[in-house]
Coordinates of C-alpha atoms and ligand atoms in Angstrom, one line a residue:
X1 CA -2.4 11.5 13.7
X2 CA -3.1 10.1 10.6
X3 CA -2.8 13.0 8.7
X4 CA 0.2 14.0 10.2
X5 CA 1.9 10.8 9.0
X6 CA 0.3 11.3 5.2
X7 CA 1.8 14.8 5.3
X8 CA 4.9 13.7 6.1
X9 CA 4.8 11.2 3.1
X10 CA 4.1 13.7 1.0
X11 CA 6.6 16.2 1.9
X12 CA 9.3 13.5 1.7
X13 CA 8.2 12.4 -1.7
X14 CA 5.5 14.7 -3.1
X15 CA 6.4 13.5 -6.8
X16 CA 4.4 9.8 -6.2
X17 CA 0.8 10.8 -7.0
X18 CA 0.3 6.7 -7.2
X19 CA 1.8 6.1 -3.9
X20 CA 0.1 8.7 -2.2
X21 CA -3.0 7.3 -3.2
X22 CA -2.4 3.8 -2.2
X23 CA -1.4 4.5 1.1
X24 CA -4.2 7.2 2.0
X25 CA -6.9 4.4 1.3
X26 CA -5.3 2.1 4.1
X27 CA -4.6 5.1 6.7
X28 CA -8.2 6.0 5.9
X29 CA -9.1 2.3 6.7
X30 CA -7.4 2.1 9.9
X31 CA -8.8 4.9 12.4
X32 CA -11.4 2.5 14.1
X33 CA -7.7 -0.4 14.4
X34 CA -6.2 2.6 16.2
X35 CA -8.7 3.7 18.8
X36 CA -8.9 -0.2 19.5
X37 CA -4.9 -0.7 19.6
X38 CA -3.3 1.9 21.1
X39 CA -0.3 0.0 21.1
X40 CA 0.2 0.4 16.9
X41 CA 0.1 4.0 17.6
X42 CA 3.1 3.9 20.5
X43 CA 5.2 2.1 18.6
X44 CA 4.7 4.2 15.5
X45 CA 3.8 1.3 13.0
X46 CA 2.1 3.4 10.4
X47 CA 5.4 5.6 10.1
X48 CA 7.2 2.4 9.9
X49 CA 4.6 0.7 7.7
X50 CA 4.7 3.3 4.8
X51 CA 8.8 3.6 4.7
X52 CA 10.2 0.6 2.6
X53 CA 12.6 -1.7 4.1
X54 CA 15.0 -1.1 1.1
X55 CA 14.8 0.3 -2.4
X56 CA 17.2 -1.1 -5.0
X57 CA 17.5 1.1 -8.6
X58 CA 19.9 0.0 -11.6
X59 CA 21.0 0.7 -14.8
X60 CA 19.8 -2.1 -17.6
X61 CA 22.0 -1.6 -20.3
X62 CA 20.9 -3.6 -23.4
X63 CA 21.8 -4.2 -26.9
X64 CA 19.2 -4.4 -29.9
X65 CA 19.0 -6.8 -33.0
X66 CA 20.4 -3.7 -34.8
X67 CA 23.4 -3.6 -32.4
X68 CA 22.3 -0.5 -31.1
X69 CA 22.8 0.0 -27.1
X70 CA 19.7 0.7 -25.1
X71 CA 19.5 1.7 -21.3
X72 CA 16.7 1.4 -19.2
X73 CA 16.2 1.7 -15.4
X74 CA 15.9 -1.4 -13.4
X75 CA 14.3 -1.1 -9.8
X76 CA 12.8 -3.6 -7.0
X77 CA 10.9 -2.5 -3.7
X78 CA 11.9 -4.6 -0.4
X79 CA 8.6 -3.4 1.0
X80 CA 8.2 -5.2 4.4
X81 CA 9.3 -8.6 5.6
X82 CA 8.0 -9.0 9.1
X83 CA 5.8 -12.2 8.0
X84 CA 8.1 -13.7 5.1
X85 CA 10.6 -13.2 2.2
X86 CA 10.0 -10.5 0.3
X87 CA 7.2 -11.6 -2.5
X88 CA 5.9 -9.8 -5.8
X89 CA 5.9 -9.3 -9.6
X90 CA 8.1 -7.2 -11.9
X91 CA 5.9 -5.5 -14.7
X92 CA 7.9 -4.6 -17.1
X93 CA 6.0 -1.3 -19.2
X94 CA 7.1 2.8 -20.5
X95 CA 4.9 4.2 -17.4
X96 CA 6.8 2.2 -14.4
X97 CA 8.5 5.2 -11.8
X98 CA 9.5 4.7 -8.0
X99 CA 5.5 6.0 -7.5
X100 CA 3.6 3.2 -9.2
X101 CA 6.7 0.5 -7.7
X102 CA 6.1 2.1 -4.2
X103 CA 2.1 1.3 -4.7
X104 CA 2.1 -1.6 -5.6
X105 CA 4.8 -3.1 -3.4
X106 CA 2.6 -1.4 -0.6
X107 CA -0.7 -3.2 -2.0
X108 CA 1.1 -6.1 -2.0
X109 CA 2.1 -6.3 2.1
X110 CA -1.8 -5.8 3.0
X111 CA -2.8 -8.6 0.2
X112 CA 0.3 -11.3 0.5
X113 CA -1.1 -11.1 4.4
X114 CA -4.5 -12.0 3.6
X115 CA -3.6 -15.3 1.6
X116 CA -2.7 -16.5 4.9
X117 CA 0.7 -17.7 3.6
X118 CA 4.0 -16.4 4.9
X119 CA 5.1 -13.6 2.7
X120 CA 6.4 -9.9 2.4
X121 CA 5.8 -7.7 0.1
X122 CA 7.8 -6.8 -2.7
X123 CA 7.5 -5.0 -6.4
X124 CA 10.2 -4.2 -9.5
X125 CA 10.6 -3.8 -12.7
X126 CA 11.7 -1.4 -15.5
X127 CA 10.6 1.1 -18.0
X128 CA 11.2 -1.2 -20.5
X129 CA 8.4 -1.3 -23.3
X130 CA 8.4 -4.8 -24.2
X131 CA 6.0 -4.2 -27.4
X132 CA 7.3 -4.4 -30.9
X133 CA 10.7 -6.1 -29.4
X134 CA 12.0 -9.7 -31.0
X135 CA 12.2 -12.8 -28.7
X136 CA 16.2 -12.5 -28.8
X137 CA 16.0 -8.3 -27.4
X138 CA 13.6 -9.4 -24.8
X139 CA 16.2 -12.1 -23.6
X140 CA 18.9 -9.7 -23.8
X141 CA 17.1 -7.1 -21.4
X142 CA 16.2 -10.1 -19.2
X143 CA 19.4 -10.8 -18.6
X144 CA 21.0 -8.1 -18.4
X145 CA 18.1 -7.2 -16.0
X146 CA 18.9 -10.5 -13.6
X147 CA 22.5 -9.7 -14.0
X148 CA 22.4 -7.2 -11.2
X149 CA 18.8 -7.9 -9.5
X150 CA 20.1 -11.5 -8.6
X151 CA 22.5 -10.5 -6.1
X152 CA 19.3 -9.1 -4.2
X153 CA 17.0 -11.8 -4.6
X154 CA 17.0 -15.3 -3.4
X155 CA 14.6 -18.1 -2.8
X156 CA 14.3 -17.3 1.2
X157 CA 14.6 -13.5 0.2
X158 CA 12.9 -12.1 -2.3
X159 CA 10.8 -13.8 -4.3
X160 CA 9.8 -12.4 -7.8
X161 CA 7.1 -13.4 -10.4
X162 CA 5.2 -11.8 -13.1
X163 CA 3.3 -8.4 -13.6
X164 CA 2.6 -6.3 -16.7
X165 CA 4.7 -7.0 -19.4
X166 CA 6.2 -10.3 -17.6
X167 CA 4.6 -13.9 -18.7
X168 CA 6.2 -17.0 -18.8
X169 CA 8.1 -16.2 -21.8
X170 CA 10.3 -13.5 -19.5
X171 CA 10.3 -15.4 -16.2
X172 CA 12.1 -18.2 -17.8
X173 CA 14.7 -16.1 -19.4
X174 CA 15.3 -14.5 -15.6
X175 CA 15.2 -17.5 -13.9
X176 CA 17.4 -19.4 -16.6
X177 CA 20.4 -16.4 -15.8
X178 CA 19.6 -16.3 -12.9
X179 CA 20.4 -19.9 -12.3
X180 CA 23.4 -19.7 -14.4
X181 CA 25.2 -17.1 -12.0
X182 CA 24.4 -19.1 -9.0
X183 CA 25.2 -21.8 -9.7
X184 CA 22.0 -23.3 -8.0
X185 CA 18.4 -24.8 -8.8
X186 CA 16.2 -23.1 -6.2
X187 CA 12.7 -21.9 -6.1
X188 CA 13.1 -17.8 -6.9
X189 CA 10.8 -16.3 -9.2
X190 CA 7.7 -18.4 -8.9
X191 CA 5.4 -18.4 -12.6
X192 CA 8.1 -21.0 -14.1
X193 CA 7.1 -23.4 -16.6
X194 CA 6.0 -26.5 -15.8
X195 CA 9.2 -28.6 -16.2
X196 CA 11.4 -26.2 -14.4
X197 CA 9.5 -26.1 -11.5
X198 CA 6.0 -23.8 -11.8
X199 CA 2.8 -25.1 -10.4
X200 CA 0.1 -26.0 -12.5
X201 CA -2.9 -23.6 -12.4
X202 CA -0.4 -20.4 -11.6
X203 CA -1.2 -18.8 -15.0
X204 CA -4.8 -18.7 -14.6
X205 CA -5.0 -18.2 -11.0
X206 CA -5.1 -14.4 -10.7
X207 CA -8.0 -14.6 -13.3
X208 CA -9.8 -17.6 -11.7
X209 CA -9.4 -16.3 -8.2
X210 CA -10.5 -12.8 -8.9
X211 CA -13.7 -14.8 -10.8
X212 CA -13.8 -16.9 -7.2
X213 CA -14.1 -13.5 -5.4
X214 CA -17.1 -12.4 -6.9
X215 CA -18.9 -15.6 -7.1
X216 CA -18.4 -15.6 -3.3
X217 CA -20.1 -11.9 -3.3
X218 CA -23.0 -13.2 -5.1
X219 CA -23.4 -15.8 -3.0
X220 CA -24.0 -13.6 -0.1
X221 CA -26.9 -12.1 -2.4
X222 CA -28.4 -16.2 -2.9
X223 CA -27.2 -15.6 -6.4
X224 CA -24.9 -17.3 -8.7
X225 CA -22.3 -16.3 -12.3
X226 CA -25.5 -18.6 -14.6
X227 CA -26.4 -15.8 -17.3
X228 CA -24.6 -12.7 -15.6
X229 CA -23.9 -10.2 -18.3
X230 CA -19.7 -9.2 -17.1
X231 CA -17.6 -6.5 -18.8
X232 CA -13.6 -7.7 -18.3
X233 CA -11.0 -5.3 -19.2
X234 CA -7.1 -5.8 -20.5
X235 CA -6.5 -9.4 -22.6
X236 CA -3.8 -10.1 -20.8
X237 CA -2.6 -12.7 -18.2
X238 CA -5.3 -11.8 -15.8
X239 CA -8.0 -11.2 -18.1
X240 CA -7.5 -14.0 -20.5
X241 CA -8.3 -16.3 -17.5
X242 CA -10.9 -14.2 -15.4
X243 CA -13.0 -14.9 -19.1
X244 CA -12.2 -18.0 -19.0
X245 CA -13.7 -18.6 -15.3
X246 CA -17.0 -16.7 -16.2
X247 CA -17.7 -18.7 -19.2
X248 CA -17.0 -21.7 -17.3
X249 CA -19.6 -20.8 -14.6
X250 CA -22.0 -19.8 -16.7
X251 CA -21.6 -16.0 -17.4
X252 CA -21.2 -13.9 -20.8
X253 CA -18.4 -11.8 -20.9
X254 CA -19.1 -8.7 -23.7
X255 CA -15.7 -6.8 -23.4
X256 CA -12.1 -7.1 -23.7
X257 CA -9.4 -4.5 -24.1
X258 CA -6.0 -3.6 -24.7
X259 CA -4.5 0.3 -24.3
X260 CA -5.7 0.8 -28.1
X261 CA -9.3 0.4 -27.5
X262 CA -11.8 -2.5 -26.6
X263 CA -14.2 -4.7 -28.4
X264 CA -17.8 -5.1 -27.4
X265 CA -19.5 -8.9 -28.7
X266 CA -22.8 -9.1 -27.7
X267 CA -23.4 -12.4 -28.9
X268 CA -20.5 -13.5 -25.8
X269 CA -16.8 -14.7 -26.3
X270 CA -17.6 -17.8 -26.0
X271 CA -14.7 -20.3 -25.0
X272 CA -13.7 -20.5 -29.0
X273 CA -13.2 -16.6 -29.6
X274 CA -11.3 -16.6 -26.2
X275 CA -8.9 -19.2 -27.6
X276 CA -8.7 -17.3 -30.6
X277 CA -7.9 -13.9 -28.2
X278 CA -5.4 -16.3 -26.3
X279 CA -3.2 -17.1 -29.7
X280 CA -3.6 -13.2 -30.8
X281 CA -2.6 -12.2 -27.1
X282 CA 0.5 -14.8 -26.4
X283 CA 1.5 -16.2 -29.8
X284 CA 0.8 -13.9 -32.6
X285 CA 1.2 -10.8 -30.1
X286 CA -1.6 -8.4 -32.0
X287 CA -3.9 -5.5 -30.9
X288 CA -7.4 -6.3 -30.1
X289 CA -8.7 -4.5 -32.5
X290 CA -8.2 -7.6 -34.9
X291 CA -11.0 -8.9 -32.5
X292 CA -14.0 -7.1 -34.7
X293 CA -12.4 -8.1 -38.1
X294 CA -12.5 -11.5 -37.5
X295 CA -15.8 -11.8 -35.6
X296 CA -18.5 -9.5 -37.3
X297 CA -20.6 -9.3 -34.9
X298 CA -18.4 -7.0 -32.7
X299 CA -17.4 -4.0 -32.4
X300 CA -14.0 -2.4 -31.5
X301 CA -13.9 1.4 -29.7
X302 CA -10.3 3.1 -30.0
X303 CA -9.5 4.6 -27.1
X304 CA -9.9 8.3 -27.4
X305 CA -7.2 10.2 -25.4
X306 CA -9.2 13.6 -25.0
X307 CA -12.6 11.7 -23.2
X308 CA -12.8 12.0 -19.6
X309 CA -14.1 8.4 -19.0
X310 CA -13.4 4.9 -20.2
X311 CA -16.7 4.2 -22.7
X312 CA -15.7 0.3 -21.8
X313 CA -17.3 1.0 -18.5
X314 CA -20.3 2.9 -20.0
X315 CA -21.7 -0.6 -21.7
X316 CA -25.1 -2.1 -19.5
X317 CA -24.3 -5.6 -17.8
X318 CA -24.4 -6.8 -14.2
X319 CA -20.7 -7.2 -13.2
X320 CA -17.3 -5.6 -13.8
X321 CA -14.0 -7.0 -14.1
X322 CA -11.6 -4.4 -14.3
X323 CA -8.1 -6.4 -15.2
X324 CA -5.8 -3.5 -17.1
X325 CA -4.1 -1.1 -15.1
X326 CA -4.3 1.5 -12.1
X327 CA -6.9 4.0 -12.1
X328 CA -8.5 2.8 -15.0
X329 CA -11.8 3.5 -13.3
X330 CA -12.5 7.1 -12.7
X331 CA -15.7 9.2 -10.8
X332 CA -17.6 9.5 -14.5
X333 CA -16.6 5.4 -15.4
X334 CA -18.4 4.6 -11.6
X335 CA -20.8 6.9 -12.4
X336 CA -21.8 5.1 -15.8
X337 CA -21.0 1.4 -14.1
X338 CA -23.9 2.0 -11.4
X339 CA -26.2 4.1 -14.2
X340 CA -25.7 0.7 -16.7
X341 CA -27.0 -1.8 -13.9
X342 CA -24.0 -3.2 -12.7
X343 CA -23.4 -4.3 -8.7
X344 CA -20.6 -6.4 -8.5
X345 CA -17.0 -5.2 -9.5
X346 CA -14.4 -7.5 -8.9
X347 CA -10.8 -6.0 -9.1
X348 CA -8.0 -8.4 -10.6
X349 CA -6.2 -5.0 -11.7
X350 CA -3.7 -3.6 -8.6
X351 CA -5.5 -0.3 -7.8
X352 CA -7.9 0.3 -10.9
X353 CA -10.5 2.3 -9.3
X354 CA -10.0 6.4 -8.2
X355 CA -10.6 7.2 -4.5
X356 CA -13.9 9.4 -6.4
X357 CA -14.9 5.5 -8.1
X358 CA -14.3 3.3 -4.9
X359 CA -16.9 6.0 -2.5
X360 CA -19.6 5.8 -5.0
X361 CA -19.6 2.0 -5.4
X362 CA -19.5 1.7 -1.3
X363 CA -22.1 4.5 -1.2
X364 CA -24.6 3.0 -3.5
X365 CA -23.7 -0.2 -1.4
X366 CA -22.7 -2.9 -4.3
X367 CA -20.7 -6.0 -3.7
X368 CA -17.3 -3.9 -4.2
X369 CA -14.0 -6.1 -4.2
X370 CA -10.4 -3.9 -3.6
X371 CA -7.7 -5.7 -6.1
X372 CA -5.5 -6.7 -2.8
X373 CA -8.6 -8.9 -1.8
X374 CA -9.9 -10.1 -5.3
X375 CA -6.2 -10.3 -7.1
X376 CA -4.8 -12.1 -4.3
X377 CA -5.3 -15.6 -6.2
X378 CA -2.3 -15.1 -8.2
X379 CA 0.5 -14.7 -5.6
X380 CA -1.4 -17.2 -3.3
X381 CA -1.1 -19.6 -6.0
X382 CA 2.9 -18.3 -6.3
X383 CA 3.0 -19.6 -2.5
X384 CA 1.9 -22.6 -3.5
X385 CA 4.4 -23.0 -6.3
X386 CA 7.5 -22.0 -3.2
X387 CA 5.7 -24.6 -1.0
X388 CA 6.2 -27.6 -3.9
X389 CA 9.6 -26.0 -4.7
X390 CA 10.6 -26.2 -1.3
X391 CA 9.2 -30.2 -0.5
X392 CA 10.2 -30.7 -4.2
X393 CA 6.7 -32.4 -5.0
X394 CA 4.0 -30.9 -7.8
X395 CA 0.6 -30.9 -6.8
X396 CA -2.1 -32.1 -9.6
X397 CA -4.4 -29.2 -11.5
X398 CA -7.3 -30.0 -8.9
X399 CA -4.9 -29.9 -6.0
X400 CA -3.8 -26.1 -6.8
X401 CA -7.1 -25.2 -7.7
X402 CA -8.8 -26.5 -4.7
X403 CA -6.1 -24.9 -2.9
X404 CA -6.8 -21.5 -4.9
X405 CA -10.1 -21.9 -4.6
X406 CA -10.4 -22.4 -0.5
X407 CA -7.7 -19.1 0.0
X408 CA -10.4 -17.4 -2.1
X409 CA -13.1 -18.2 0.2
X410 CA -11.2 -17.9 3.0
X411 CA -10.4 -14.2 2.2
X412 CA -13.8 -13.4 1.5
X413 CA -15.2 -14.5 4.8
X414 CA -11.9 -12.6 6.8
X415 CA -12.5 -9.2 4.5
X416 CA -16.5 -9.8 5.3
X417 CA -15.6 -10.5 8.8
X418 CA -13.2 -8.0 9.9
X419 CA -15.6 -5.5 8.0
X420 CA -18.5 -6.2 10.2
X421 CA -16.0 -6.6 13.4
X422 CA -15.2 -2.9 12.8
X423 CA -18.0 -1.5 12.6
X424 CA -18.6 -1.1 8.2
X425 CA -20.4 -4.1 7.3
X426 CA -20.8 -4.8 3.7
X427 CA -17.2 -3.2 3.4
X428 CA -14.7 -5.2 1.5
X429 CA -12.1 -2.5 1.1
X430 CA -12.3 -1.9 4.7
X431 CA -12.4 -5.2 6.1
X432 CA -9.3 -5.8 3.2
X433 CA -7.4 -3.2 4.5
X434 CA -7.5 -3.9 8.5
X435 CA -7.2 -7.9 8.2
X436 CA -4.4 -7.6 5.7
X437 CA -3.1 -4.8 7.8
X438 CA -3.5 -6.4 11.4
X439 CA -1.3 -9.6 11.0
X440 CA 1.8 -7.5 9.6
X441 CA 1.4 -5.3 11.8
X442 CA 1.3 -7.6 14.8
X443 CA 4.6 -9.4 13.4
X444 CA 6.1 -6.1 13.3
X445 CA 5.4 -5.3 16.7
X446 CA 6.2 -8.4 18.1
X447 CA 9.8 -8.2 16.2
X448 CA 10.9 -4.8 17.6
X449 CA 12.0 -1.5 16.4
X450 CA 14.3 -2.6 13.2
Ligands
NDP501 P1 -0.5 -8.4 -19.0 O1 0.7 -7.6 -19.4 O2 -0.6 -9.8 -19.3 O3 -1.8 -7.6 -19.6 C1 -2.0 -6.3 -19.3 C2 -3.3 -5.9 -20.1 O4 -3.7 -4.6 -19.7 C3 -3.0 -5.8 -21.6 O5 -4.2 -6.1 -22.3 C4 -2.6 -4.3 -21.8 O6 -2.8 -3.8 -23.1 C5 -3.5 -3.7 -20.8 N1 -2.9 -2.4 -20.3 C6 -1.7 -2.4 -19.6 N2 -1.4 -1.1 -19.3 C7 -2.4 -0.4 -19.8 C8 -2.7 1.0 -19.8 N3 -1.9 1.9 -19.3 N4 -3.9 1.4 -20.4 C9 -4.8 0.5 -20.9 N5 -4.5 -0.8 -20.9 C10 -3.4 -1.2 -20.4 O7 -0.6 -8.1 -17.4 P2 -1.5 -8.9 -16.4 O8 -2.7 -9.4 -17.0 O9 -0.5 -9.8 -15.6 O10 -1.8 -7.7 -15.4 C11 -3.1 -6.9 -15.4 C12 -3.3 -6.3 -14.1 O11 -3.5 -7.3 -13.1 C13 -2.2 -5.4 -13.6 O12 -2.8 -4.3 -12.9 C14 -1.5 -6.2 -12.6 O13 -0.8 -5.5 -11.7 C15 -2.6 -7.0 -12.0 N6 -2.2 -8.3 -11.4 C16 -1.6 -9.2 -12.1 C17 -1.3 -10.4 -11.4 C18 -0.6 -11.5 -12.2 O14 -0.5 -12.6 -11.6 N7 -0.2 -11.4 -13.4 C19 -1.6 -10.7 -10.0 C20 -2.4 -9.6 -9.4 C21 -2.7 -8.5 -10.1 P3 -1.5 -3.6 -24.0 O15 -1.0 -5.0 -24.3 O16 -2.0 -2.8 -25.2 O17 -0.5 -2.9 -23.2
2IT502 O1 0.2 -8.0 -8.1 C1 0.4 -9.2 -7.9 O2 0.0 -9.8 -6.9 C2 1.3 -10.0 -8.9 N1 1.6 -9.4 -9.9 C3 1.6 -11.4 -8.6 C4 2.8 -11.5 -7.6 C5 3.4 -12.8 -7.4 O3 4.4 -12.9 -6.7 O4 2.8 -13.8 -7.8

């Protein structure tokens, strides 16, 4: 039955490699759910699962400094709402299509489920390349952006927040239009600054939680992050903080990227180079590559389009951090991982690891966290920020950090858990994909056919 639906997918949209891919890894997941709950199977949730509620696509026209129009395509995912409002970033990068929207909004049902708060699943964005554009275009496309997504959205609707290409900088130019054309001072979009209403800690929580995650793995294995040798990739949002979290528990992080290359320090980046990446990353806006100029003791690879694998992932160290992009992990990067002594990966990228990657770290039976488990930090911590926008009270740092921190826990022990419950102990991905999967697809049953 399960390949039945997939084929079906794929004959109604064989042009969505990413989606494909997404989805298989959950079917895959849920043939021992099936045999145990017939009833998912009469009322045809998997079918109903895979189909988005609604997809919205729109032109972005846009005008440069030079006075020059611009169009880009605008899109956002209403994926499923049986257990809340919709709920999800907007990335905002050349490579976004309906495929990687349609994955990602899908990811995000099965992980906005296992934060234990009440959200849906949602994803957007454009193809807009946000690189090399001035403070005043990226404003421009921002609002011309809202101008049509905001009659879609709302703060008991659809929730936005940040993804690729979409920091602070760009959520407060969305939520300042959007607020202008309603008229109204509500909590959509979640990732606002801190005196329009974000919560403290939501920048660093996809990064802290994903860190969380792992040091829960290790735990399992009576170990701890104290002297742990970890490769991080991306400088981004998520990255930036997942170093930050390491060097804070006592771990060396070696690596950092960006899509030109990555640097390798083996002396560490200690908590002063990181503030240095931080400025490069979010005020100055360079490459990484700057990285090995200033610090000597580094070294910078450019990434070289005509390898098959990732030599980022071919450096020896005990855990990996993988906090780019999709598929950024491939069968020779695993390969190479395992070979170079590392057992824990802890996904803060959505989907960064190939079908091929994800069987050989199960097979050789590491502590293996899927990014719906591990990344799931930074849209808990965007339920936090709804929560204090809907009581109108802000929580202190520790408060949404405890907070972050005890979700983190808690979805390790459920994805441990259910993994065991279902026969696959040691599992994360499965026990990920059936708890995640079981409570939506309970609401949806409950709800009827709609
Ligand atoms: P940012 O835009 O802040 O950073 C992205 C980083 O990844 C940059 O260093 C970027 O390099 C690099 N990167 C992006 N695309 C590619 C690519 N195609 N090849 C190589 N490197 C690439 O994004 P975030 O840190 O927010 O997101 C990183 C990952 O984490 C994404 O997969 C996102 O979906 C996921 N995630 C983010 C959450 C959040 O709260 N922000 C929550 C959960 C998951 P460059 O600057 O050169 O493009
Ligand atoms: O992939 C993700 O979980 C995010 N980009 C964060 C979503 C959110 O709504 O905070």
């Amino acid at each position: 039955m399960i390949e039945k639906i997939y084929e079906e997918m794929i004959a109604r949209d064989p042009n969505q490699p990413e989606f494909h891919q997404a989805v298989r890894e959950v079917l895959d997941s849920l043939e021992p759910v099936l045999e145990r709950h017939p009833e998912y199977v009469d009322a045809n949730i998997l079918s109903r699962i895979i189909e988005a509620e609604r997809i919205i696509q729109f032109r972005v026209p846009w005008t440069d400094d030079d006075g020059k129009v611009h169009v880009n395509r605008g899109f956002r995912i209403q994926m499923n709402s049986a257990i809340g409002p919709y709920k999800g970033g907007l990335r905002f990068h050349p490579s976004v299509n309906l495929s990687i929207l349609k994955f990602l909004a899908f990811e995000q049902v099965f992980k906005n489920s296992l934060t234990t708060l009440p959200m849906g699943g949602g994803k957007g964005g454009s193809d807009f390349d946000p690189k090399g554009k001035s403070d005043s275009e990226i404003m421009r496309f921002c609002q011309s952006f809202i101008l049509e997504l905001n009659r879609h959205i709302g703060a008991n609707t659809d929730v936005p927040a940040g993804d690729i290409g979409v920091g602070g900088r760009e959520i407060g130019y969305m939520y300042g239009m959007y607020r202008k054309i309603t008229n109204e001072f509500t909590g959509v979009f979640t990732g606002k600054g801190i005196s329009y209403g974000g919560s403290l800690i939501r920048p660093e929580a996809t990064g802290y939680g994903q860190v969380y995650f792992a040091r829960e793995m290790l735990k399992t294995r009576g170990e701890t992050f104290e002297g742990k040798v970890c490769l991080i990739s991306g400088s981004g949002n998520v990255a930036q903080y997942a170093a930050e979290k390491v060097i804070q528990l006592g771990g060396k992080v070696i690596t950092m990227s960006d899509s030109g290359g990555f640097i390798h320090d083996p002396s560490g980046i200690n908590r002063e180079k990181l503030d240095w990446i931080m400025d490069l990353k979010n005020v100055r806006r360079g490459r990484i590559s700057e990285y090995a100029n200033k610090f000597e003791e580094a070294t910078y690879t450019a990434v070289n389009h005509s390898l098959d694998y990732n030599p980022l992932w071919d450096v020896k160290a005990d855990v990996a951090l993988p906090a780019a992009t999709q598929n950024e992990i491939n069968e020779i990067d695993a390969k190479n991982l395992l070979s170079n002594g590392v057992y824990v990966i802890s996904e803060g990228s959505n989907m960064p690891s190939t079908p091929e990657a994800i069987e050989h770290f199960i097979d050789a039976g590491i502590l293996y966290a899927p990014g719906k488990a591990s990344n799931a930090g930074g849209v808990a911590t965007s339920g936090l920020e709804m929560s204090q926008n809907s009581t109108r009270m802000n929580w202190t740092r520790e408060e949404v950090d405890s907070k972050l921190d005890s979700i983190m826990v808690n979805i390790h022990e459920t994805c441990a858990k259910t993994a065991e419950e279902y026969g696959h102990p040691g599992n994360y991905m499965m026990g990920a994909n059936i708890a995640g999967f079981l409570k939506v697809a309970d609401a949806m049953l409950n709800q009827g056919v709609i």
